[in-house]
Amino acid sequence: MEAKPSSSSPSKFVDQLVVPGDVILDLSNMANQTLKLGGGLRQDGDSICAMKAGKLRFMKPNKYWVESSQKRYVPSAGDNVLGVVVDTKPENFVVDIKGPALAFLPVLSFEGGTRRNIPKFEVGTLLYVRVVNANTGMNPEVSCMDANGKAAEYGILKDGYMFESSTGLSRMLLSSPPHPVLEGLGKKLSFEIAVGINGRFWVNASQSSTVILVGNAIQKSESLSLVQQKIYLEKLLKSIQ
Amino acid sequence: MSSFATFAKTLLQTLSSPPCVFTKVKTRCHHRDCYRRCRLRRRRLQAREKMEQRLASSLIMTVNEKKFIEDALLSDIRVDGRRPFDYRNLTIRFGSEDGSSEVQLGQTQVIGFVTGQLTQPYRDRPNEGAFAIYTEFSPMADPSFEPGRPGETAIELGRIVDRGLRESRAVDTESLCVIAGKLVWSIRIDLHIIDNGGNLVDAANIAALAALSTFRRPECTLGGEDGQELIVHPPDVREPLPLILHHFPVAVTFGFIGKENIVVIDPTHYEEAVMGGSMTATLNTNGDVCAIQKAGGDGVLQSVIMQCLRIASVKAGDITSKIKNAVESYNTQRSLRKIKRHNLDQQGSSDVAKHHMERLTVGSDQSGNGSQFNEHDKTNKRNNTLKGFSGGPASWDPYSSGVDGDALRTTLASRVTPLDKHKEESSPVNPETKPSPKSSDTIGLEMKQSKTLKDAVKPKHKRRNKSNAC
């Protein structure tokens, strides 16, 4: 996701903070090029301006988007999210993914799912699902299978505890190089974690105290810089012993 | 095609694709059945949307969370790392006006605001003042709060806080009487919930107590020509009086989670969704139980209730001391502000720096004798701070670059009436000071009783009337 200077000079604002109204690119001196605009950008005649406040990102060859951290999630296809079942219908489960509308999980979208072996999810079940399509105005559709039809670790998450975070923290947890606090705790303690890009993450361990420690540490480290995170991690590990 | 075929075709068309506004047909069928079907479908769609909205706005809990909270409590630990009988971090802040407080208890935030008005007393209590509590659950606090009429929880919260203050006679209502049978002070406490992180009752109670402790009402005396007129003195002439609070009734909320009735204090939002029952005990530091509220929920053993009350009295002591500390520091700041303004007022503004030290000594003598500071029993503290005080305006007001006396006099002289309610865009000299003492006699300070408290309090950013200073 770094910007390398290419022949069609990418915007000066790449990897910098932009606010609504900033003109990212001037199209008048770029001809015969296709640009893909992601979230937070808008074409205004001959210029591309930012609509959201956040960091401008660029991916080769031609994708631009604005990345910001919010508590609400805007569903988009291909994301892996943590959903909670709120209702069951004959055709699909109604799942909440922290977006503007509830998502539908078709009853048959499980590996080897037929009408005979429909899983029984009660209200409040936590699921790790993939967003299949999310168009504005429609309820998004999610699925417990990957694109090839395999289960691939999607499905119900048992035990553990789900913590709320912001979308920015979820992205940080999923980024590589890994989040320092997460990595440090992982070396010392044994736990499993599932991160949904919609601002939720789930932690499970053999002991409740471990779960609480990991969850709270990650939540508190959101607003710390890298250096502060390392200091926080050291203090935390010392207090565990 | 034969006529029968066309008829069959149209009939099939009508039956198979019911014409209504939701499907794309060119003509709209005007049969009564179609209308009825349309209406039904529309109603069903609206009901579905409403249910979706309701589901989305209520707190969505997973089964994992419920089970985990109960399991973790078996080993005496809560989700945010607290122990079962620990309170969250409590921060009490005050606004720039007397009688406004902001309390933050963990994630929960409540704003309290106290105002007073002169009214007629109740017929059966002619020499007692009145007070009333109004709660507002702002929709920004929680997605399930709706604007408009207060819901059940809002009314219950208001009742708990009201009962704690009224039944225990914490607020001295008899001192609020001005003319028996005719005029009393009516105190209004507004509680605004800004953020719901659980345990709104405790936070709202602390906000009410903090706001009541810092509220000041103007002093009223009987005077005038015939001695029967009521004069409400504005705060710059006579120092407003605080309310008399006999004690601090502090509310402590317990939640009962799980079948073994594990007790937690100060439940968070998630714990409240999981708990089977809750109890709020209002006590003060003298050990009196002012009120207990347990509305529904799981039953608890008598021994558990007694244990809760013992724990609550300890917590009440902690919280009372925190409130008192916060109120004290606010009062010292307030009196410091008053001294600085009082000092600056004594002299013409052109020689501010030169005569500052002189004024300090004059001011301190006056302040020692003046009736303004009689009720403050912190004169010792203030004298100490006065001695440590040195220098001109720059030392106490970082924004001020000194005042141009002549320009000031001309602008002030051109003003029509001081009771004008326009907020003048004055320079940010004193962004936070309260209305300055006006020592002029030409400004009509005596006010008739028909004016309310709002008229008594001058707008904040008014420039003091230096041209009329002595």
XYZ file of C-alpha atoms in Angstrom:
711
model
C 0.000 0.000 0.000
C 2.911 2.354 -0.497
C 2.852 4.871 -3.277
C 5.649 4.494 -5.747
C 6.125 7.324 -8.177
C 4.765 6.075 -11.452
C 4.457 7.722 -14.791
C 1.075 9.176 -13.890
C 2.166 10.949 -10.744
C -0.015 9.750 -7.882
C -1.451 12.391 -5.647
C 0.792 14.265 -3.249
C -1.638 13.442 -0.498
C -1.068 9.708 -0.492
C -0.609 8.365 3.049
C -1.444 11.738 4.486
C -4.440 13.060 6.329
C -7.072 14.635 4.136
C -10.211 16.450 5.126
C -13.447 16.851 3.184
C -12.924 19.301 0.381
C -9.274 18.575 -0.327
C -8.651 18.157 -4.036
C -6.676 14.974 -4.410
C -6.116 14.864 -8.135
C -6.579 17.197 -11.004
C -7.853 15.281 -13.956
C -7.256 17.991 -16.517
C -3.628 16.980 -16.993
C -4.236 13.256 -16.923
C -5.683 11.802 -20.057
C -6.696 8.325 -21.067
C -6.383 6.740 -17.668
C -8.773 4.681 -15.638
C -8.840 5.377 -11.956
C -10.635 3.321 -9.368
C -12.061 5.422 -6.576
C -12.845 3.742 -3.336
C -14.734 5.021 -0.328
C -14.510 8.638 0.662
C -13.639 10.069 -2.749
C -15.800 11.829 -5.262
C -15.381 13.141 -8.746
C -16.337 16.780 -9.085
C -16.034 17.661 -12.735
C -12.333 17.734 -13.394
C -11.090 17.121 -9.889
C -11.243 14.326 -7.397
C -12.031 15.544 -3.895
C -12.162 13.847 -0.558
C -15.493 13.449 1.177
C -14.349 11.879 4.405
C -11.608 12.795 6.811
C -8.877 10.200 6.989
C -5.697 8.952 5.359
C -5.534 8.770 1.610
C -4.370 5.382 0.387
C -3.139 4.317 -2.996
C -2.607 0.882 -4.419
C -0.969 0.208 -7.728
C -1.911 0.638 -10.413
C -4.847 2.933 -10.013
C -6.815 2.538 -6.783
C -7.392 5.421 -4.414
C -9.428 5.446 -1.254
C -9.747 7.252 2.074
C -9.246 5.225 5.193
C -10.742 6.437 8.453
C -11.614 4.939 11.763
C -15.189 4.926 12.911
C -17.359 3.042 15.316
C -19.978 2.217 12.689
C -19.117 0.002 9.794
C -20.013 0.473 6.149
C -20.452 -2.992 4.665
C -18.524 -3.780 1.509
C -18.177 -7.023 -0.359
C -15.354 -9.350 0.594
C -14.945 -8.227 4.195
C -14.680 -10.708 7.040
C -16.891 -9.586 9.862
C -18.232 -10.728 13.198
C -22.002 -10.881 13.198
C -24.605 -11.568 15.855
C -27.819 -13.394 15.001
C -30.838 -11.330 15.946
C -33.630 -13.179 14.214
C -34.324 -16.353 12.262
C -36.506 -16.457 9.202
C -37.485 -19.412 7.049
C -35.090 -18.435 4.286
C -32.225 -16.774 6.107
C -30.840 -15.671 9.434
C -30.893 -11.974 10.214
C -27.468 -10.954 11.412
C -26.266 -7.668 12.849
C -22.874 -6.547 11.537
C -22.787 -3.057 13.023
C -23.804 -1.480 9.772
C -26.748 0.694 8.833
C -28.882 -2.321 7.940
C -29.111 -5.839 9.236
C -27.552 -8.482 7.021
C -29.134 -11.676 5.751
C -27.353 -14.995 6.017
C -29.003 -17.516 3.730
C -29.807 -20.752 5.457
C -28.010 -22.789 2.836
C -24.748 -20.868 2.696
C -22.780 -23.340 4.774
C -20.442 -25.975 3.464
C -22.511 -28.951 2.543
C -25.644 -27.176 3.538
C -28.930 -28.616 2.403
C -32.494 -28.129 3.452
C -32.137 -31.123 5.736
C -29.214 -29.972 7.848
C -29.986 -26.336 8.490
C -27.986 -25.240 11.559
C -29.960 -24.060 14.537
C -28.689 -20.674 15.644
C -30.451 -19.095 18.551
C -30.730 -15.346 18.979
C -27.410 -13.992 20.176
C -25.103 -16.433 18.437
C -21.764 -15.006 17.402
C -20.670 -15.829 13.871
C -17.615 -15.170 11.765
C -18.952 -14.491 8.290
C -17.964 -13.012 4.961
C -19.868 -10.215 3.286
C -20.965 -11.375 -0.137
C -22.576 -8.256 -1.458
C -23.479 -4.936 0.057
C -25.329 -2.449 -2.062
C -26.606 0.791 -0.639
C -30.269 0.632 0.248
C -30.384 -3.134 0.336
C -29.714 -5.378 3.248
C -26.227 -6.832 2.792
C -25.827 -10.534 2.305
C -23.296 -12.574 4.245
C -22.173 -16.140 3.979
C -20.384 -18.744 6.058
C -18.456 -20.038 3.084
C -15.551 -18.592 1.196
C -15.682 -17.896 -2.523
C -14.908 -21.516 -3.377
C -17.634 -22.956 -1.257
C -15.430 -24.234 1.578
C -16.055 -23.565 5.258
C -12.614 -21.996 5.798
C -13.036 -21.175 9.514
C -16.248 -19.240 9.048
C -19.042 -20.184 11.362
C -20.039 -20.049 14.966
C -17.641 -18.843 17.660
C -18.154 -20.527 20.975
C -17.259 -19.218 24.429
C -14.894 -16.339 24.830
C -15.968 -12.716 24.854
C -16.584 -10.199 22.116
C -15.106 -6.726 22.518
C -16.156 -3.656 20.601
C -13.568 -1.501 18.922
C -13.387 0.927 16.050
C -12.811 -0.020 12.438
C -9.350 1.538 12.637
C -8.306 -0.712 15.488
C -9.574 -3.763 13.619
C -7.475 -2.808 10.619
C -4.450 -2.326 12.842
C -4.952 -5.748 14.357
C -5.123 -7.319 10.927
C -2.201 -5.440 9.452
C 1.254 -6.807 8.823
C 3.640 -6.119 10.568
C 1.464 -7.292 13.410
C 0.189 -5.040 16.142
C 2.921 -4.810 18.834
C 0.632 -5.376 21.798
C -1.053 -8.328 20.144
C 2.247 -9.870 19.157
C 3.785 -9.335 22.562
C 0.860 -10.814 24.410
C 0.746 -13.716 21.990
C 4.296 -14.664 22.870
C 3.492 -14.813 26.552
C -0.076 -16.000 26.792
C -2.045 -18.500 24.811
C -5.375 -17.319 23.459
C -7.258 -17.288 20.208
C -8.623 -14.169 18.593
C -10.945 -13.455 15.680
C -10.997 -9.928 14.309
C -13.885 -8.594 12.285
C -13.249 -5.565 10.127
C -16.547 -4.136 11.353
C -15.117 -3.060 14.682
C -15.543 -6.237 16.695
C -13.038 -8.759 17.917
C -13.469 -11.936 19.867
C -10.991 -13.434 22.307
C -11.038 -16.867 23.851
C -8.670 -18.499 26.298
C -8.735 -21.202 28.891
C -8.971 -18.693 31.719
C -11.339 -15.734 31.942
C -8.623 -13.508 33.339
C -6.522 -14.009 30.204
C -9.420 -13.067 27.996
C -10.105 -9.929 29.990
C -6.449 -8.969 30.020
C -5.987 -9.374 26.275
C -9.234 -7.646 25.372
C -8.687 -4.634 27.609
C -5.042 -4.309 26.608
C -5.944 -4.179 22.942
C -8.730 -1.697 23.533
C -6.507 0.584 25.592
C -3.655 0.465 23.098
C -5.725 1.926 20.301
C -4.853 5.510 21.043
C -1.190 4.926 21.832
C 1.624 5.490 19.383
C 4.071 2.714 18.542
C 6.567 3.733 21.176
C 3.898 4.107 23.828
C 2.504 0.740 22.886
C 5.853 -0.913 23.482
C 6.128 0.736 26.889
C 2.576 -0.284 27.752
C 3.310 -3.827 26.679
C 6.376 -4.050 28.882
C 4.470 -2.803 31.889
C 1.711 -5.264 31.209
C 4.000 -8.245 30.860
C 5.777 -7.345 34.062
C 2.523 -7.195 35.944
C 1.498 -10.596 34.664
C 4.443 -12.320 36.270
C -56.466 -15.051 -30.921
C -59.861 -16.007 -29.777
C -61.596 -13.771 -27.306
C -61.505 -16.515 -24.712
C -57.715 -16.773 -25.099
C -57.235 -13.065 -24.639
C -59.571 -13.098 -21.693
C -57.620 -16.013 -20.166
C -54.360 -14.248 -20.803
C -55.454 -11.074 -19.082
C -56.967 -13.071 -16.255
C -53.720 -14.980 -15.732
C -51.801 -11.771 -15.886
C -53.986 -10.202 -13.254
C -53.764 -13.204 -10.994
C -50.103 -14.019 -11.371
C -48.614 -10.593 -11.037
C -50.755 -8.688 -8.582
C -50.694 -5.146 -9.784
C -49.711 -2.736 -7.096
C -47.186 0.018 -6.530
C -44.459 -2.439 -5.661
C -44.274 -4.319 -8.924
C -43.527 -2.790 -12.249
C -46.743 -2.888 -14.248
C -47.824 -0.286 -16.662
C -51.370 0.016 -15.494
C -52.523 0.060 -11.949
C -55.381 -2.212 -11.170
C -58.311 -0.483 -9.555
C -60.013 -3.526 -8.151
C -60.855 -3.294 -4.518
C -58.980 -6.510 -3.730
C -55.812 -5.158 -5.243
C -56.008 -2.026 -3.124
C -56.513 -4.113 -0.040
C -53.577 -6.324 -0.901
C -51.450 -3.241 -1.517
C -52.355 -1.750 1.793
C -51.640 -4.964 3.624
C -48.298 -5.352 1.947
C -47.391 -1.773 2.694
C -48.329 -2.195 6.302
C -46.338 -5.378 6.574
C -43.324 -3.687 5.082
C -43.579 -0.813 7.525
C -43.905 -3.209 10.438
C -40.834 -5.083 9.261
C -38.837 -1.870 8.976
C -39.895 -0.802 12.443
C -38.870 -4.138 13.895
C -35.537 -3.941 12.172
C -34.991 -0.483 13.556
C -35.889 -1.633 17.025
C -33.563 -4.602 16.780
C -30.769 -2.472 15.521
C -31.123 0.160 18.211
C -31.403 -2.102 21.234
C -28.272 -3.498 22.772
C -27.239 -6.627 20.953
C -25.796 -9.165 23.339
C -24.287 -12.450 22.362
C -24.763 -15.634 24.341
C -20.989 -15.733 24.719
C -21.025 -12.457 26.623
C -23.704 -13.519 29.080
C -21.994 -16.788 29.828
C -18.594 -15.180 30.075
C -19.697 -12.452 32.469
C -21.191 -15.044 34.805
C -18.171 -17.327 34.566
C -15.715 -14.528 35.168
C -17.661 -13.413 38.229
C -17.281 -16.876 39.718
C -13.582 -16.079 39.894
C -14.292 -12.577 41.204
C -13.283 -10.653 38.121
C -15.304 -8.401 35.862
C -14.969 -7.704 32.173
C -13.295 -4.340 32.592
C -10.826 -5.734 35.096
C -12.557 -4.458 38.230
C -13.335 -6.494 41.303
C -16.989 -6.968 42.189
C -17.069 -4.120 44.707
C -15.005 -1.527 42.887
C -16.392 1.673 41.507
C -15.267 3.054 38.193
C -13.237 6.247 37.959
C -15.283 9.181 39.115
C -14.560 12.675 37.764
C -16.530 15.693 38.903
C -16.161 18.917 36.963
C -17.993 22.191 37.228
C -19.136 24.615 34.610
C -18.514 28.294 34.586
C -21.887 29.067 36.137
C -22.803 28.382 39.708
C -24.872 25.273 40.013
C -23.694 23.368 36.966
C -21.796 20.114 37.257
C -20.568 17.402 34.947
C -19.972 13.943 36.331
C -18.173 11.153 34.555
C -18.374 7.660 36.025
C -16.387 5.454 33.661
C -18.185 5.802 30.357
C -21.349 7.280 31.863
C -21.648 11.053 31.674
C -24.309 13.172 33.318
C -24.704 16.945 33.444
C -26.564 18.554 36.300
C -27.862 22.088 36.319
C -29.600 23.898 39.155
C -31.668 27.053 38.748
C -33.902 28.923 41.111
C -36.995 30.998 40.739
C -39.278 32.919 43.041
C -42.748 31.419 43.212
C -45.709 31.032 45.459
C -45.420 28.238 47.989
C -47.737 25.276 48.250
C -50.858 26.026 50.287
C -50.174 23.414 52.917
C -46.544 24.408 53.314
C -46.493 28.164 53.371
C -43.007 28.587 54.724
C -41.085 25.993 52.816
C -39.423 26.297 49.478
C -39.803 23.718 46.758
C -37.489 21.751 44.555
C -38.119 19.531 41.588
C -35.993 17.222 39.494
C -36.240 16.959 35.733
C -34.419 14.254 33.836
C -33.625 14.229 30.172
C -32.332 11.130 28.483
C -30.628 12.557 25.443
C -30.777 10.326 22.356
C -27.043 10.750 21.927
C -26.517 8.771 25.103
C -27.913 5.510 23.820
C -29.576 4.383 20.592
C -32.584 3.205 22.530
C -33.328 6.627 24.027
C -36.043 8.423 22.161
C -36.554 12.172 22.308
C -39.754 13.472 23.808
C -41.599 12.223 26.838
C -39.428 10.504 29.421
C -39.731 6.750 29.454
C -40.004 4.417 32.389
C -36.324 4.375 33.278
C -36.121 8.152 33.092
C -39.012 8.589 35.489
C -37.629 5.954 37.829
C -34.258 7.662 37.905
C -35.863 10.989 38.664
C -37.875 9.418 41.471
C -34.856 7.774 43.081
C -32.819 10.981 43.107
C -35.818 12.986 44.292
C -36.629 10.580 47.088
C -33.058 10.593 48.303
C -33.035 14.373 48.611
C -36.584 15.011 49.747
C -37.419 12.269 52.225
C -34.127 12.648 54.024
C -34.523 16.417 54.090
C -31.065 16.927 52.722
C -32.007 20.245 51.169
C -33.151 22.738 53.781
C -36.376 24.004 52.310
C -37.252 26.327 55.153
C -34.299 28.547 54.403
C -35.698 29.022 50.940
C -38.652 30.941 52.280
C -38.606 34.661 51.630
C -42.053 35.882 52.606
C -44.084 33.220 54.345
C -47.156 32.326 52.425
C -46.300 34.563 49.498
C -42.861 34.059 48.076
C -40.444 31.193 48.254
C -37.558 30.003 46.174
C -38.329 27.115 43.901
C -35.224 25.158 42.949
C -35.170 23.214 39.718
C -32.583 20.495 39.143
C -32.082 19.398 35.541
C -30.213 16.169 34.899
C -29.087 15.493 31.348
C -27.762 12.076 30.469
C -25.046 12.563 27.891
C -23.591 9.074 27.654
C -25.014 5.811 28.929
C -22.283 3.483 30.097
C -24.386 1.860 32.780
C -25.414 2.892 36.279
C -27.089 6.151 35.419
C -28.692 6.490 38.852
C -25.460 6.870 40.783
C -23.941 9.283 38.312
C -27.110 11.380 38.164
C -27.303 11.510 41.942
C -23.700 12.685 42.224
C -24.338 15.293 39.525
C -27.371 16.564 41.429
C -25.450 16.777 44.703
C -22.481 18.514 43.119
C -24.687 21.017 41.325
C -26.686 21.723 44.492
C -23.503 22.317 46.481
C -22.225 24.938 44.096
C -25.515 26.643 43.367
C -25.924 30.180 44.658
C -29.150 32.072 44.889
C -29.310 35.836 45.045
C -29.892 37.424 48.376
C -33.239 39.080 48.876
C -34.174 41.606 51.496
C -37.269 43.494 52.287
C -36.841 47.150 51.587
C -38.111 49.870 49.451
C -40.115 52.856 50.510
C -42.593 51.105 52.726
C -40.375 48.251 53.729
C -42.678 45.755 52.083
C -41.020 45.588 48.709
C -38.808 42.676 47.884
C -35.415 43.513 46.519
C -33.519 40.785 44.766
C -29.913 41.823 44.894
C -27.909 41.030 41.806
C -24.808 38.934 42.439
C -22.418 41.833 41.947
C -23.985 43.881 44.702
C -24.475 41.246 47.310
C -22.773 37.892 47.238
C -25.326 35.202 46.416
C -25.991 32.620 49.067
C -25.395 28.897 48.793
C -28.080 26.377 49.555
C -28.038 24.697 52.915
C -27.431 20.981 52.534
C -27.623 19.072 55.778
C -26.025 15.940 54.431
C -25.195 14.210 51.168
C -27.440 11.276 50.282
C -25.373 9.134 47.929
C -26.974 6.441 45.793
C -25.126 3.140 45.402
C -26.426 0.629 42.882
C -25.940 -3.114 43.092
C -26.588 -5.643 40.358
C -27.462 -9.278 40.967
C -26.072 -11.525 38.268
C -26.579 -15.205 37.784
C -28.442 -17.784 39.724
C -26.109 -17.713 42.712
C -26.956 -14.037 43.159
C -23.486 -12.695 42.715
C -23.477 -9.040 43.670
C -21.621 -6.402 41.676
C -21.472 -2.723 42.424
C -21.707 -0.027 39.729
C -22.745 -2.281 36.824
C -21.683 -1.334 33.308
C -23.988 -1.258 30.329
C -23.318 -4.893 29.460
C -23.669 -6.086 33.015
C -26.990 -4.292 33.260
C -28.250 -6.201 30.245
C -27.186 -9.464 31.838
C -28.184 -8.937 35.445
C -31.296 -10.468 36.862
C -32.126 -7.714 39.317
C -30.774 -4.523 40.793
C -31.037 -2.560 43.983
C -30.184 1.068 44.709
C -29.474 2.116 48.261
C -29.201 5.797 49.130
C -27.192 6.471 52.260
C -25.174 9.222 53.826
C -21.966 9.237 55.815
C -23.814 9.420 59.120
C -24.966 5.882 58.529
C -28.583 6.761 57.792
C -30.318 4.837 55.074
C -32.232 7.497 53.163
C -33.916 5.302 50.585
C -33.802 1.849 49.043
C -35.103 1.001 45.613
C -35.543 -2.539 44.420
C -38.041 -2.685 41.611
C -38.694 -6.183 40.393
C -36.008 -8.556 39.270
C -34.667 -11.622 41.017
C -35.332 -12.122 44.676
C -32.415 -11.821 47.074
C -31.797 -13.116 50.534
C -32.103 -10.803 53.480
C -28.475 -11.433 54.431
C -27.366 -10.313 50.999
C -29.297 -7.073 51.384
C -27.717 -6.368 54.759
C -24.271 -7.012 53.323
C -25.033 -4.670 50.453
C -26.079 -1.917 52.834
C -22.840 -2.270 54.787
C -20.785 -2.035 51.615
C -22.876 0.870 50.418
C -22.145 2.913 53.535
C -18.413 2.538 52.933
C -18.781 3.566 49.311
C -21.011 6.471 50.255
C -18.233 7.792 52.473
C -15.750 7.619 49.592
C -18.033 9.361 47.166
C -19.027 12.053 49.668
C -15.411 12.930 50.294
C -14.748 13.105 46.562
C -17.706 15.423 46.036
C -16.663 17.618 48.937
C -13.091 17.904 47.645
C -14.269 18.845 44.193
C -16.703 21.422 45.569
C -14.033 22.917 47.800
C -11.548 23.363 45.006
C -14.285 24.931 42.895
C -15.154 27.332 45.695
C -11.566 28.418 46.177
C -11.209 29.037 42.458
C -14.403 30.992 42.461
C -13.375 33.184 45.343
C -9.995 33.759 43.710
C -11.758 34.984 40.629
C -13.912 37.287 42.687
C -10.887 38.818 44.379
C -9.128 39.534 41.132
C -12.175 41.216 39.695
C -12.824 43.126 42.882
C -9.261 44.388 42.932
C -9.248 45.471 39.354
C -12.405 47.390 39.902
C -11.038 49.610 42.620
C -9.065 51.893 40.380
C -8.929 53.572 37.027
C -7.563 51.293 34.475
C -4.761 53.422 33.132
C -2.381 52.793 35.980
C -3.083 49.172 36.415
C 0.390 47.894 36.908
C 1.687 50.715 39.042
C -0.923 50.669 41.726
C -1.509 46.996 41.689
C 0.260 46.226 44.894
C -1.515 49.094 46.619
C -4.810 47.822 45.458
C -4.002 44.411 46.696
C -3.590 45.606 50.229
C -6.687 47.787 49.981
C -8.605 44.923 48.459
C -7.573 42.464 51.081
C -8.632 44.788 53.866
C -11.938 45.400 52.246
C -12.484 41.789 51.510
C -11.823 40.922 55.093
C -14.513 43.282 56.291
C -16.915 43.196 53.419
C -20.142 41.347 53.761
C -19.481 39.640 50.481
C -17.148 37.118 51.944
C -18.875 36.559 55.188
C -20.176 33.176 54.431
C -16.846 31.953 53.151
C -14.900 30.503 56.001
C -11.870 30.214 53.812
C -10.505 33.697 54.366
C -7.300 32.262 55.721
C -6.671 30.381 52.539
C -7.457 33.407 50.490
C -5.169 35.676 52.476
C -2.371 33.230 51.901
C -2.997 33.200 48.215
C -3.176 36.996 48.245
C 0.247 37.189 49.808
C 1.643 34.959 47.150
C 0.002 37.063 44.457
C 2.238 39.452 42.621
C 2.330 41.323 39.417
C -0.090 42.820 36.977
C -2.823 41.351 34.882
C -0.453 39.231 32.879
C 0.158 36.990 35.825
C -3.461 36.061 36.332
C -4.794 36.494 32.864
C -2.573 35.172 30.111
C -4.739 36.620 27.374
C -4.852 40.160 28.503
C -2.470 42.714 27.108
C -3.638 45.423 29.427
C -6.645 47.636 29.009
C -6.689 50.913 27.146
C -8.511 53.086 29.598
C -9.622 55.892 27.348
C -11.007 53.701 24.648
C -12.791 51.706 27.289
C -14.404 54.737 28.830
C -15.708 55.978 25.518
C -17.191 52.638 24.580
C -18.806 52.239 27.943
C -20.202 55.727 27.974
C -21.928 55.123 24.702
C -23.770 52.117 26.028
C -27.456 52.665 26.679
C -28.446 50.381 29.490
C -26.488 47.826 31.442
C -29.419 45.481 31.609
C -29.158 45.002 27.871
C -28.928 41.364 27.178
C -26.650 41.549 24.108
C -23.503 39.597 24.470
C -20.840 41.995 23.427
C -17.924 40.509 21.642
C -15.411 41.803 24.105
C -11.801 40.917 23.814
C -10.930 37.618 25.406
C -9.751 39.362 28.503
C -11.830 37.487 30.956
C -13.306 34.575 29.140
C -14.569 32.899 32.201
C -15.297 35.510 34.791
C -18.743 36.038 36.096
C -20.520 39.413 35.932
C -18.260 41.993 37.408
C -19.193 44.005 40.433
C -20.793 47.228 39.381
C -20.384 49.822 42.012
C -22.356 52.506 40.294
C -25.405 54.079 41.777
C -26.718 55.442 38.553
C -27.494 52.007 37.269
C -30.773 50.975 38.750
C -29.897 48.076 40.933
C -33.145 47.760 42.733
C -35.452 45.489 40.915
C -39.080 44.731 41.372
C -40.105 41.304 42.363
C -41.825 40.660 39.048
C -38.429 40.206 37.437
C -36.986 36.765 37.628
C -33.552 35.549 38.503
C -32.458 35.892 34.912
C -32.739 39.642 35.148
C -30.657 39.611 38.274
C -27.757 37.906 36.611
C -25.930 40.088 34.145
C -24.646 38.500 30.949
C -21.169 37.194 31.329
C -19.105 39.054 28.813
C -20.094 42.543 29.787
C -17.321 45.002 30.181
C -17.314 46.471 33.632
C -18.463 50.012 33.866
C -15.208 51.670 34.673
C -16.410 55.125 33.878
C -18.663 55.004 36.882
C -16.129 53.538 39.209
C -15.350 55.550 42.213
